[in-house]
Structures are given as structure tokens and as C-alpha cells.
Amino acid sequence: MPIIGEIIKRSVETVDRIFTNPDPKEAQQKVLENLLSKAKNTAFGKYYQFENMLKSTDIRASFAAEVPFFNYDQLREEWWQKVIDGGEDVTWPGKVKYFAVSSGTTSTKKHIPVTEEMLQSIRRAGMQQIKGIADFDLPATFFEKEILMFGSSTNLKEVNGHLEGEISGISASQIPYWFEGFYRPGKDISAIDDWDERVEALARESGNWDIGAISGIPSWIELMLKRVIAHHNAETIHDVWPNFQVYTSGGVAFEPYRKSFEKLCGKEITVIDTYLASEGYLATQLRKETDAMALITDNGVYFEFVHFTPENMNEDGSINPEAKVENIENVEEGKDYVLLISTVSGAWRYMIGDTITFTDKERAEIKITGRTKHFLNVVGSHLSVIQMNQAMEKLSEEFDCQIKEFTVAAVEEDDEYRHRWYLGVDCEKSLDENQIAERLDDLLKENNKNYKVARGKALKHIEVRIVTDEMFRKWTEDTKQKGGQVKVPRVMKAEDFKEWEAYVSEH
């Protein structure tokens, strides 16, 4: 057994034994107190009187009573625009050097401040993930292998005195020097702007690397793996990288891609889920017994939770100001919650847009159930993304195909509502759209009582249109951006859906 790998493995296992996971309540209390203390002299901190909150006998209650909820548009209009324009000490001490530009699930790009403290938080979360690897019984040789982190370009754009890029590119541009010997594809290739050119450069160098782990969004990693395999005229990725053992997934559910990944691999791999958003590294899978992720409760992010119900949400997707907020110790397993975060980047009671459910309250383990804007509830069906994903997995199994992508919208035609689904399928045989629509309808009725009621009332029709998964990929390339953090919206608004259908009809 290699000596260096054995030393590293034992070090990781020792760290895992020494540093146990903190009590979520105690950790979160400390995080909020630290956030308020550091930001009390900012414009935001003075406006909401953080100094007084810190003197309260119940800091969390005072914080919840005094600071309102913010979505991105509200926070940008009232505070972050000053930060983007170069203002100092606005919502966090100092001047912000980096901004994460999102380009995934909304039509308007967002600019999220990324402070030095947030970069440190992301690095610490990465170490938390490494600590969690101790639970996966990986051989000592794994710890000597290289790690391929393939996301957005690290060639950040300078705009008005700050640097912009996607969060994966910003994080990769800050790789510590001691990690550079393990990091692939390396600084030069990572800095190439064009995604296709970056993949080609990676494929040309791939034979020189000994990759043990890969990290990135499944749809783009799959494309990259196919290109590497083709470049070497290989059968599987393990013919090129025989020691590839761990894939760290994030951004979207991995399950729809599992079968296609298995086809690309010659050996079984370990898949570890992570929750790295533009706003921070929020959770990571720590146990092999579950694919749920543990919230990182002691790392510069304070979490709050609002039960995701119609009465707690406004028509525009924002949270009702009167909605009750739960702290981490008061949540209930199995309920859907809107996630609010306050962070070392100067986000305060910020609705990140994701909904989550707790699978293990004591361990603070969660699963992402969808997006607040991606619940299909126009006619009371109240479908979550996790229910949609489960239905897609079942359809893939029953119809012997791979449904890798999908989107749906509520369409009003002839004064009647219908759900129109587009399924991106990788399949060698032809599929009957009517049969799939009928089975999809049954699956959703079985698993969602609100949907079943809606089907008996306002929701009159279910339609399925089959397209190739390549259609979705081409659409993201042509209308958004290739690679990186780009994701397909599972539920589209009416105007976006019209543009999508026009694109499909033209291609």
C-alpha cells in the first residue's frame, strides 16, 4: 500500500474522529452572533441596529423581528447595487472584489457578492467534504490521485473595478498553492473561455493524468467524459483513467444521469452530492448510507426556514412578510421549507430560491426538493421538482429509456388548462407520447393528492412531447451559456415556454 496515500488516509480518518459535527442549534447561534458583530458598522448593520440586537437576550428572535425577508431583486435594488457600483461597507465590511454571475435557472442574470470571507468559507466546506470521505471506505491509493474540477472558466472578467464569473470559476481561480499538484485540468486549461475549446484542450492532455475524482454538474461532465473517451478511441473512461473512483455531483439531481454515467464507466464509482450555490457552499453528503446532504452549520452561513405553503408565499414568488420562520432546531422532517440564508458575503435573510426537506433533523441532513419558482401550482397541483424527478426515474425504468432532461408549463388553451411536458430522452427505440402521458399522469396522482384533486377540476389535459436530450443541450448553448453552472429550468413561465416551443419547432 503506497506510503503517502496511507498517511493521508489516516490523517483524514483522524480528523473525522477528532472533529465531530457540531450541535446545529449551538453552531447557528454562534454564526449569527459573529455575522452581526462583524457587520454592525456597515450601512446595513447600522440601519437595522445590529448593535442593539447583540445586546438582546434572544439574538435570533430580535434578528427575525427587525430584518425583513429579501429576494434577489429586493436586496439588489435596496443594497447590493451600491456594492456592485463599488461601494464599501454596505452590507459587509470592506469592498467586494468578486461577483458570482448566475446564468442557470432565471432569465435575468444575477450578480452575487463573493467576499474574501466567503472564499474562505467555501474552502473550509471543501475540507468538510474531505473529512466526510472517511466514511466511504476508499483505499489509500485514492488519496494520491489527481482531482478534476471542471466547471466555468477561471478567466474572470474585470468590470468597474471588480472581477466577475460563475462561482465554480471564482472558486477554482482561488485554488491554494498546496493543492495545485493535485488539481486538474490546471490553470492554463481552466482559463480558456470557450467551453468546447476547453474540453478539447482537456482531452488532449487527459492521457497524462491519473484522475481519482471528478467534480461538476452532471450534464456537462457527461459531455466532457464522452469527448475524452472519443479522443482516445476508448470504450469507457476507466480505459483512460483507471483509478477514477469518486464523482462529486452538484447543481441538479444526479439520478437521471446515473445510467448514462454507468455506460461511460468500466467500474463502479462513488457518487457524493454537494450543494454549492452562487451564494455559498451550503451542504455536502457526509455518509454513504444516504444521499442526503448535511447543512454546514458552523461556516459563516445562518439558516432559517419557512414552511412552503400557498399562504406563506406571495403571487410574485416572494415570502409573505407574516410567514412564520423556524430555526434549525424547530423544523420537522418531511416538510418542504423555503431556505433563507444570511452570510459572510452580506446576504441577509435572503431567499436563495431553493426549497428543501429535512431527512434527518438531528444531523441537519436535507434534500433539495425544488425551486420556489419551479413548483407547478397554477391550478392547485402543487407539484415539486423532487416529485417530478421521481416520476421521470420511474418512467425511464418502465419504458426502458433515459429521461435526462425535462421541462413543463401550465398552458391555457380554449379556456382550459393543461400541463405540457417536454422530455429530453436518450433512447434507441421510438416512444408513444400518449402512453407516457397517461403513465406520468397516474404516477403524479399516486404521489400527490393536490395534483389528483386538480386533475378532477381545473387541470383538464396532460400532454407529453418527446425530444432528444441533445435538444435541451443545444438550447442552453444557444440561449444561455455552455458548461459551468447552467441548468435547465424544470418549470417555465408562460413567456419563456413560448420561446422554448418556438426554438423546438425551428430545430
Coordinates of C-alpha atoms in Angstrom, one line a residue:
M1 CA 0.0 0.0 0.0
P2 CA 1.5 3.4 -1.0
I3 CA 3.0 5.2 2.0
I4 CA 1.9 8.7 1.1
G5 CA -1.7 7.6 0.4
E6 CA -1.8 5.7 3.6
I7 CA -0.6 8.7 5.6
I8 CA -3.2 11.0 4.0
K9 CA -6.0 8.5 4.5
R10 CA -5.1 8.0 8.2
S11 CA -4.9 11.8 8.6
V12 CA -8.4 12.2 7.2
E13 CA -9.8 9.4 9.4
T14 CA -8.1 11.0 12.5
V15 CA -9.6 14.4 11.6
D16 CA -13.0 12.8 11.2
R17 CA -12.7 11.2 14.7
I18 CA -11.5 14.4 16.4
F19 CA -13.7 16.9 14.8
T20 CA -17.3 15.7 15.3
N21 CA -20.2 17.5 13.7
P22 CA -21.3 20.5 15.8
D23 CA -24.7 20.8 17.5
P24 CA -26.8 22.6 14.8
K25 CA -28.5 24.9 17.3
E26 CA -25.4 26.0 19.1
A27 CA -23.4 26.4 15.9
Q28 CA -26.1 28.5 14.3
Q29 CA -26.4 30.8 17.3
K30 CA -22.6 31.4 17.2
V31 CA -22.7 32.0 13.4
L32 CA -25.5 34.6 13.7
E33 CA -23.7 36.4 16.5
N34 CA -20.5 36.5 14.5
L35 CA -22.3 37.8 11.4
L36 CA -24.0 40.6 13.3
S37 CA -20.8 41.5 15.2
K38 CA -18.7 41.8 12.0
A39 CA -21.4 43.7 10.1
K40 CA -22.7 46.1 12.8
N41 CA -20.8 49.1 11.4
T42 CA -21.9 48.6 7.8
A43 CA -24.7 50.7 6.3
F44 CA -27.0 47.7 6.6
G45 CA -25.9 46.9 10.1
K46 CA -26.5 50.5 11.3
Y47 CA -29.9 50.7 9.5
Y48 CA -31.2 47.6 11.2
Q49 CA -29.4 48.3 14.5
F50 CA -27.2 45.2 14.8
E51 CA -25.5 46.7 17.8
N52 CA -28.8 46.6 19.8
M53 CA -29.6 43.1 18.6
L54 CA -26.3 41.9 20.0
K55 CA -27.4 43.1 23.5
S56 CA -30.6 41.1 23.3
T57 CA -31.2 38.1 25.4
D58 CA -32.5 36.3 22.3
I59 CA -30.4 37.5 19.3
R60 CA -32.1 35.2 16.8
A61 CA -35.6 36.4 17.8
S62 CA -34.5 40.1 17.6
F63 CA -32.9 39.5 14.2
A64 CA -36.1 37.8 12.8
A65 CA -38.2 40.7 14.2
E66 CA -36.2 43.5 12.8
V67 CA -34.8 42.4 9.5
P68 CA -37.2 41.7 6.6
F69 CA -37.1 38.9 4.1
F70 CA -35.2 39.7 0.8
N71 CA -35.3 38.1 -2.6
Y72 CA -32.5 38.9 -5.0
D73 CA -34.3 41.8 -6.7
Q74 CA -35.2 43.5 -3.4
L75 CA -31.7 43.1 -2.0
R76 CA -30.1 44.4 -5.2
E77 CA -32.4 47.4 -5.5
E78 CA -32.1 48.4 -1.9
W79 CA -28.5 47.5 -1.1
W80 CA -26.4 45.4 -3.5
Q81 CA -26.5 47.8 -6.4
K82 CA -24.3 50.1 -4.2
V83 CA -22.0 47.1 -3.7
I84 CA -21.9 46.4 -7.4
D85 CA -21.1 50.1 -8.1
G86 CA -18.0 49.8 -5.9
G87 CA -19.4 50.9 -2.5
E88 CA -17.6 49.9 0.7
D89 CA -19.1 48.8 4.0
V90 CA -22.6 48.4 2.5
T91 CA -23.9 45.0 3.6
W92 CA -20.5 43.6 4.6
P93 CA -17.2 45.3 5.8
G94 CA -14.9 46.4 3.0
K95 CA -15.1 46.4 -0.7
V96 CA -16.2 43.3 -2.6
K97 CA -13.7 42.1 -5.2
Y98 CA -15.6 39.2 -6.8
F99 CA -19.2 38.8 -8.1
A100 CA -20.7 35.4 -9.0
V101 CA -22.8 35.8 -12.1
S102 CA -25.5 33.2 -12.3
S103 CA -26.8 32.0 -15.7
G104 CA -28.8 29.0 -14.9
T105 CA -32.5 29.0 -13.9
T106 CA -33.7 32.5 -14.3
S107 CA -33.9 34.8 -17.4
T108 CA -32.1 37.7 -15.7
K109 CA -28.5 37.3 -14.7
K110 CA -27.8 37.9 -11.0
H111 CA -24.6 39.4 -9.5
I112 CA -23.9 37.8 -6.1
P113 CA -21.2 39.4 -4.0
V114 CA -18.4 37.0 -3.1
T115 CA -16.2 38.3 -0.3
E116 CA -12.8 37.0 0.9
E117 CA -14.6 35.6 3.9
M118 CA -16.9 33.6 1.6
L119 CA -14.0 32.2 -0.3
Q120 CA -12.5 31.0 3.0
S121 CA -15.9 29.5 3.9
I122 CA -16.0 27.6 0.6
R123 CA -12.5 26.3 1.2
R124 CA -13.5 25.2 4.7
A125 CA -16.6 23.5 3.3
G126 CA -14.3 21.6 0.9
M127 CA -12.3 20.4 3.8
Q128 CA -15.5 19.3 5.5
Q129 CA -16.2 17.2 2.4
I130 CA -12.8 15.7 2.5
K131 CA -13.4 14.8 6.2
G132 CA -16.6 13.1 5.2
I133 CA -14.8 10.9 2.7
A134 CA -13.5 9.0 5.7
D135 CA -17.0 7.3 5.8
F136 CA -16.8 6.0 2.3
D137 CA -14.0 3.4 2.9
L138 CA -11.9 4.5 -0.1
P139 CA -8.5 2.8 -0.5
A140 CA -5.3 4.6 0.5
T141 CA -4.3 4.8 -3.2
F142 CA -7.2 7.2 -3.8
F143 CA -5.6 9.9 -1.8
E144 CA -2.6 10.0 -4.1
K145 CA -4.6 10.6 -7.2
E146 CA -5.5 13.9 -9.1
I147 CA -8.8 15.7 -8.8
L148 CA -10.5 17.0 -12.0
M149 CA -12.7 20.1 -11.2
F150 CA -14.4 21.0 -14.4
G151 CA -16.8 24.0 -14.2
S152 CA -16.7 27.5 -15.5
S153 CA -13.7 29.4 -16.9
T154 CA -11.4 30.8 -14.3
N155 CA -10.7 33.7 -16.7
L156 CA -12.7 36.2 -14.7
K157 CA -13.9 39.5 -16.3
E158 CA -12.9 42.8 -14.9
V159 CA -15.9 45.1 -14.7
N160 CA -15.9 48.5 -12.9
G161 CA -13.1 47.6 -10.7
H162 CA -14.2 44.1 -9.7
L163 CA -14.0 40.6 -11.2
E164 CA -17.0 38.6 -12.4
G165 CA -17.5 34.9 -13.3
E166 CA -19.5 31.9 -12.2
I167 CA -19.0 30.6 -8.7
S168 CA -17.2 27.5 -9.9
G169 CA -14.8 29.6 -11.9
I170 CA -14.2 32.0 -9.0
S171 CA -13.5 29.1 -6.5
A172 CA -11.2 27.3 -9.0
S173 CA -9.3 30.6 -9.5
Q174 CA -8.5 30.6 -5.8
I175 CA -7.0 27.1 -5.6
P176 CA -4.4 27.1 -2.8
Y177 CA -0.8 26.5 -3.8
W178 CA -0.5 23.2 -1.9
F179 CA -3.4 21.8 -3.9
E180 CA -2.1 22.7 -7.4
G181 CA -0.2 19.5 -7.7
F182 CA -3.5 17.5 -7.4
Y183 CA -5.7 19.9 -9.4
R184 CA -6.6 19.2 -13.0
P185 CA -7.1 20.4 -15.7
G186 CA -4.7 23.1 -14.3
K187 CA -4.7 26.8 -14.5
D188 CA -4.0 27.2 -18.3
I189 CA -6.8 25.0 -19.5
S190 CA -9.2 26.2 -16.8
A191 CA -8.7 29.8 -18.0
I192 CA -9.9 29.1 -21.6
D193 CA -13.2 30.9 -22.1
D194 CA -14.8 28.8 -24.8
W195 CA -16.3 25.6 -23.4
D196 CA -15.6 23.5 -26.5
E197 CA -12.1 24.7 -26.7
R198 CA -11.5 24.0 -23.0
V199 CA -12.9 20.4 -23.5
E200 CA -10.6 19.8 -26.5
A201 CA -7.6 21.0 -24.6
L202 CA -8.5 18.8 -21.6
A203 CA -9.0 15.8 -23.9
R204 CA -5.5 16.3 -25.5
E205 CA -3.9 16.3 -22.0
S206 CA -6.1 13.7 -20.4
G207 CA -3.8 10.8 -21.1
N208 CA -1.1 12.4 -18.9
W209 CA -3.2 12.5 -15.8
D210 CA -4.1 9.9 -13.1
I211 CA -7.6 11.1 -12.1
G212 CA -9.2 9.7 -8.9
A213 CA -12.1 12.1 -8.5
I214 CA -14.2 14.4 -10.7
S215 CA -16.4 17.3 -9.7
G216 CA -19.0 19.2 -11.7
I217 CA -22.6 19.4 -13.0
P218 CA -23.7 16.0 -14.4
S219 CA -24.8 17.1 -17.9
W220 CA -21.6 18.9 -18.7
I221 CA -19.3 16.3 -17.1
E222 CA -21.0 13.6 -19.1
L223 CA -20.2 15.5 -22.3
M224 CA -16.6 16.0 -21.2
L225 CA -16.2 12.3 -20.4
K226 CA -17.6 11.4 -23.9
R227 CA -15.1 13.7 -25.5
V228 CA -12.1 12.2 -23.6
I229 CA -13.3 8.7 -24.4
A230 CA -13.6 9.5 -28.1
H231 CA -10.2 11.2 -28.2
H232 CA -8.5 8.0 -27.0
N233 CA -10.8 5.7 -29.0
A234 CA -11.6 4.0 -25.7
E235 CA -14.6 2.0 -24.6
T236 CA -15.0 3.6 -21.2
I237 CA -13.5 6.4 -19.1
H238 CA -11.7 3.8 -17.0
D239 CA -9.6 2.9 -20.0
V240 CA -8.2 6.4 -19.8
W241 CA -8.4 7.0 -16.0
P242 CA -8.4 3.5 -14.4
N243 CA -8.2 5.0 -10.9
F244 CA -11.3 7.2 -11.2
Q245 CA -13.4 6.3 -8.1
V246 CA -15.3 9.3 -6.9
Y247 CA -17.7 11.7 -8.7
T248 CA -18.8 14.8 -6.7
S249 CA -22.1 15.9 -8.2
G250 CA -24.0 19.2 -7.7
G251 CA -26.4 21.7 -9.2
V252 CA -29.0 19.2 -10.3
A253 CA -30.2 15.7 -9.3
F254 CA -27.8 13.1 -10.4
E255 CA -30.3 10.2 -10.7
P256 CA -31.5 11.0 -14.2
Y257 CA -27.8 10.7 -15.4
R258 CA -26.9 7.6 -13.4
K259 CA -27.5 5.1 -16.2
S260 CA -25.6 7.1 -18.8
F261 CA -22.7 7.5 -16.4
E262 CA -22.7 3.8 -15.8
K263 CA -22.4 3.3 -19.6
L264 CA -19.3 5.5 -19.7
C265 CA -17.6 3.8 -16.8
G266 CA -15.9 0.4 -16.7
K267 CA -16.1 0.2 -12.9
E268 CA -18.4 1.2 -10.2
I269 CA -17.9 4.7 -8.8
T270 CA -18.9 6.5 -5.6
V271 CA -21.2 9.5 -6.1
I272 CA -21.2 12.2 -3.5
D273 CA -23.8 15.1 -3.6
T274 CA -22.9 18.7 -2.8
Y275 CA -24.8 22.0 -2.5
L276 CA -22.6 24.7 -3.8
A277 CA -24.6 27.7 -4.9
S278 CA -23.6 31.2 -6.1
E279 CA -24.4 32.3 -2.6
G280 CA -22.1 29.8 -0.8
Y281 CA -21.2 26.2 -0.1
L282 CA -24.2 25.2 2.0
A283 CA -24.2 21.4 2.4
T284 CA -22.4 18.2 1.5
Q285 CA -23.1 14.5 1.7
L286 CA -21.2 13.0 4.7
R287 CA -22.5 9.5 5.0
K288 CA -22.5 6.6 2.5
E289 CA -25.8 5.3 4.0
T290 CA -27.8 8.2 2.4
D291 CA -27.7 10.6 -0.5
A292 CA -28.9 13.4 1.7
M293 CA -26.6 16.3 2.4
A294 CA -25.7 17.8 5.8
L295 CA -26.1 21.5 6.2
I296 CA -22.7 23.1 7.2
T297 CA -23.9 24.9 10.3
D298 CA -20.7 26.4 11.5
N299 CA -19.2 28.0 8.4
G300 CA -20.4 31.6 8.0
V301 CA -24.0 30.9 6.9
Y302 CA -27.0 31.3 9.1
F303 CA -30.1 29.3 8.0
E304 CA -33.8 30.0 8.5
F305 CA -36.7 28.1 7.2
V306 CA -40.3 29.0 6.1
H307 CA -42.8 26.2 5.6
F308 CA -43.5 26.2 1.8
T309 CA -47.3 26.6 1.7
P310 CA -49.5 28.8 -0.5
E311 CA -50.4 31.0 2.4
N312 CA -46.7 31.7 3.1
M313 CA -46.0 32.8 -0.5
N314 CA -47.0 35.9 -2.5
E315 CA -48.1 35.8 -6.1
D316 CA -44.7 37.1 -7.2
G317 CA -42.9 34.2 -5.5
S318 CA -41.7 36.3 -2.6
I319 CA -42.4 35.2 1.0
N320 CA -45.4 36.7 2.9
P321 CA -43.9 39.1 5.5
E322 CA -46.2 37.5 8.1
A323 CA -44.9 33.9 7.4
K324 CA -43.6 32.1 10.5
V325 CA -39.9 31.4 10.4
E326 CA -38.4 28.2 12.0
N327 CA -34.9 27.9 13.4
I328 CA -33.0 24.8 12.7
E329 CA -33.9 23.0 16.0
N330 CA -37.7 23.5 15.3
V331 CA -38.0 22.1 11.8
E332 CA -39.9 18.9 11.1
E333 CA -38.7 16.1 8.9
G334 CA -40.6 15.6 5.7
K335 CA -41.9 19.1 5.3
D336 CA -40.9 21.4 2.4
Y337 CA -39.2 24.6 3.5
V338 CA -38.1 27.8 1.7
L339 CA -34.5 28.3 2.6
L340 CA -33.3 31.7 3.9
I341 CA -29.6 32.5 4.4
S342 CA -27.5 35.2 5.9
T343 CA -23.9 35.0 5.0
V344 CA -20.4 36.4 5.2
S345 CA -20.9 37.9 1.7
G346 CA -23.6 40.3 3.1
A347 CA -26.7 38.4 2.2
W348 CA -29.4 38.9 4.9
R349 CA -32.5 36.8 5.3
Y350 CA -32.0 36.1 1.6
M351 CA -34.4 33.8 -0.2
I352 CA -32.0 31.7 -2.2
G353 CA -34.8 30.3 -4.3
D354 CA -34.5 26.6 -3.3
T355 CA -36.9 24.5 -1.3
I356 CA -35.5 21.7 0.9
T357 CA -36.8 19.0 3.2
F358 CA -35.1 17.6 6.3
T359 CA -34.5 13.8 6.2
D360 CA -32.6 13.7 9.5
K361 CA -33.2 16.7 11.8
E362 CA -30.6 15.6 14.4
R363 CA -27.8 15.5 11.7
A364 CA -29.3 18.5 9.8
E365 CA -29.4 16.4 6.7
I366 CA -31.5 17.7 3.8
K367 CA -32.6 17.1 0.2
I368 CA -33.3 19.8 -2.3
T369 CA -37.0 19.4 -3.3
G370 CA -37.0 22.2 -6.0
R371 CA -37.1 25.9 -6.6
T372 CA -39.7 28.3 -5.3
K373 CA -40.3 29.3 -8.9
H374 CA -40.3 25.7 -10.1
F375 CA -43.3 24.4 -8.3
L376 CA -46.1 23.8 -10.7
N377 CA -49.1 25.3 -8.9
V378 CA -51.1 27.3 -11.5
V379 CA -54.2 25.2 -10.9
G380 CA -53.6 23.9 -7.4
S381 CA -51.5 20.9 -8.5
H382 CA -48.6 21.9 -6.2
L383 CA -46.0 19.6 -7.9
S384 CA -42.5 19.8 -6.6
V385 CA -39.3 19.1 -8.6
I386 CA -38.5 16.1 -6.4
Q387 CA -41.9 14.6 -7.3
M388 CA -41.2 15.3 -11.0
N389 CA -37.8 13.8 -10.8
Q390 CA -39.2 10.6 -9.1
A391 CA -41.8 10.3 -11.9
M392 CA -39.1 10.7 -14.5
E393 CA -37.0 7.9 -12.9
K394 CA -40.0 5.6 -12.8
L395 CA -40.8 6.4 -16.5
S396 CA -37.2 5.7 -17.5
E397 CA -37.3 2.4 -15.8
E398 CA -40.7 1.3 -17.1
F399 CA -40.2 2.4 -20.7
D400 CA -36.5 1.3 -20.9
C401 CA -35.2 4.7 -21.7
Q402 CA -33.2 7.6 -20.1
I403 CA -35.1 10.8 -19.5
K404 CA -32.1 13.1 -18.9
E405 CA -33.9 16.5 -19.1
F406 CA -37.4 17.8 -18.9
T407 CA -39.4 21.0 -18.6
V408 CA -43.1 21.6 -18.1
A409 CA -45.5 24.6 -18.1
A410 CA -49.2 25.1 -17.4
V411 CA -50.7 26.2 -20.8
E412 CA -54.1 27.8 -21.2
E413 CA -55.9 26.9 -24.4
D414 CA -59.6 27.2 -25.3
D415 CA -60.2 28.4 -21.7
E416 CA -58.8 25.2 -20.3
Y417 CA -55.5 24.4 -18.5
R418 CA -53.2 21.6 -19.5
H419 CA -49.7 20.6 -18.4
R420 CA -47.4 20.3 -21.4
W421 CA -44.2 18.3 -20.7
Y422 CA -41.1 18.2 -22.9
L423 CA -39.0 15.1 -22.1
G424 CA -35.3 15.0 -23.3
V425 CA -34.8 11.3 -24.0
D426 CA -31.8 9.2 -24.9
C427 CA -33.4 6.1 -26.3
E428 CA -32.8 3.7 -29.2
K429 CA -36.5 2.9 -29.7
S430 CA -39.5 5.1 -30.6
L431 CA -41.8 6.0 -27.7
D432 CA -45.5 6.6 -27.7
E433 CA -46.2 10.1 -26.3
N434 CA -49.8 9.3 -25.3
Q435 CA -48.8 6.2 -23.3
I436 CA -46.1 8.1 -21.5
A437 CA -48.5 11.0 -20.8
E438 CA -51.1 8.5 -19.3
R439 CA -48.5 6.8 -17.1
L440 CA -47.0 10.1 -16.0
D441 CA -50.4 11.3 -15.0
D442 CA -51.0 8.2 -13.0
L443 CA -47.7 8.4 -11.2
L444 CA -48.3 12.0 -10.2
K445 CA -51.8 11.2 -9.0
E446 CA -50.4 8.4 -6.8
N447 CA -47.9 10.6 -5.2
N448 CA -49.6 14.0 -4.9
K449 CA -53.1 14.4 -3.6
N450 CA -53.3 18.0 -4.6
Y451 CA -52.4 17.0 -8.2
K452 CA -55.1 14.3 -8.1
V453 CA -57.7 16.9 -7.0
A454 CA -56.6 19.4 -9.6
R455 CA -57.0 16.7 -12.4
G456 CA -60.6 16.4 -11.4
K457 CA -61.2 20.1 -11.7
A458 CA -59.3 22.8 -13.5
L459 CA -56.4 20.7 -14.9
K460 CA -58.1 19.1 -17.9
H461 CA -55.3 17.7 -20.1
I462 CA -51.8 16.3 -19.8
E463 CA -49.5 16.3 -22.9
V464 CA -46.1 14.9 -23.5
R465 CA -43.7 15.9 -26.3
I466 CA -40.6 13.7 -26.8
V467 CA -37.4 15.4 -27.9
T468 CA -33.8 14.4 -27.7
D469 CA -31.7 15.3 -24.7
E470 CA -29.5 17.0 -27.3
M471 CA -32.3 19.5 -27.9
F472 CA -32.1 20.7 -24.4
R473 CA -28.3 20.9 -24.6
K474 CA -28.4 22.9 -27.8
W475 CA -31.0 25.3 -26.3
T476 CA -28.8 26.1 -23.3
E477 CA -25.9 26.7 -25.6
D478 CA -27.8 29.0 -28.0
T479 CA -29.8 30.9 -25.4
K480 CA -27.7 30.8 -22.2
Q481 CA -24.2 29.6 -21.9
K482 CA -22.4 26.3 -22.3
G483 CA -20.9 24.4 -19.3
G484 CA -20.4 25.8 -15.8
Q485 CA -23.5 26.3 -13.6
V486 CA -26.0 26.3 -16.5
K487 CA -29.2 24.3 -15.7
V488 CA -32.5 23.7 -17.5
P489 CA -35.5 25.2 -15.6
R490 CA -37.9 22.4 -14.8
V491 CA -40.9 24.6 -14.7
M492 CA -41.2 27.5 -17.2
K493 CA -43.3 30.6 -17.1
A494 CA -45.7 31.2 -20.0
E495 CA -43.5 33.7 -21.9
D496 CA -40.3 31.6 -21.5
F497 CA -42.2 28.5 -22.6
K498 CA -43.4 30.2 -25.8
E499 CA -39.8 30.9 -26.6
W500 CA -38.8 27.4 -25.8
E501 CA -41.5 25.9 -28.1
A502 CA -40.6 28.3 -30.9
Y503 CA -37.0 27.1 -30.6
V504 CA -38.0 23.5 -30.7
S505 CA -40.2 24.0 -33.7
E506 CA -37.4 25.7 -35.6
H507 CA -34.9 22.9 -34.8

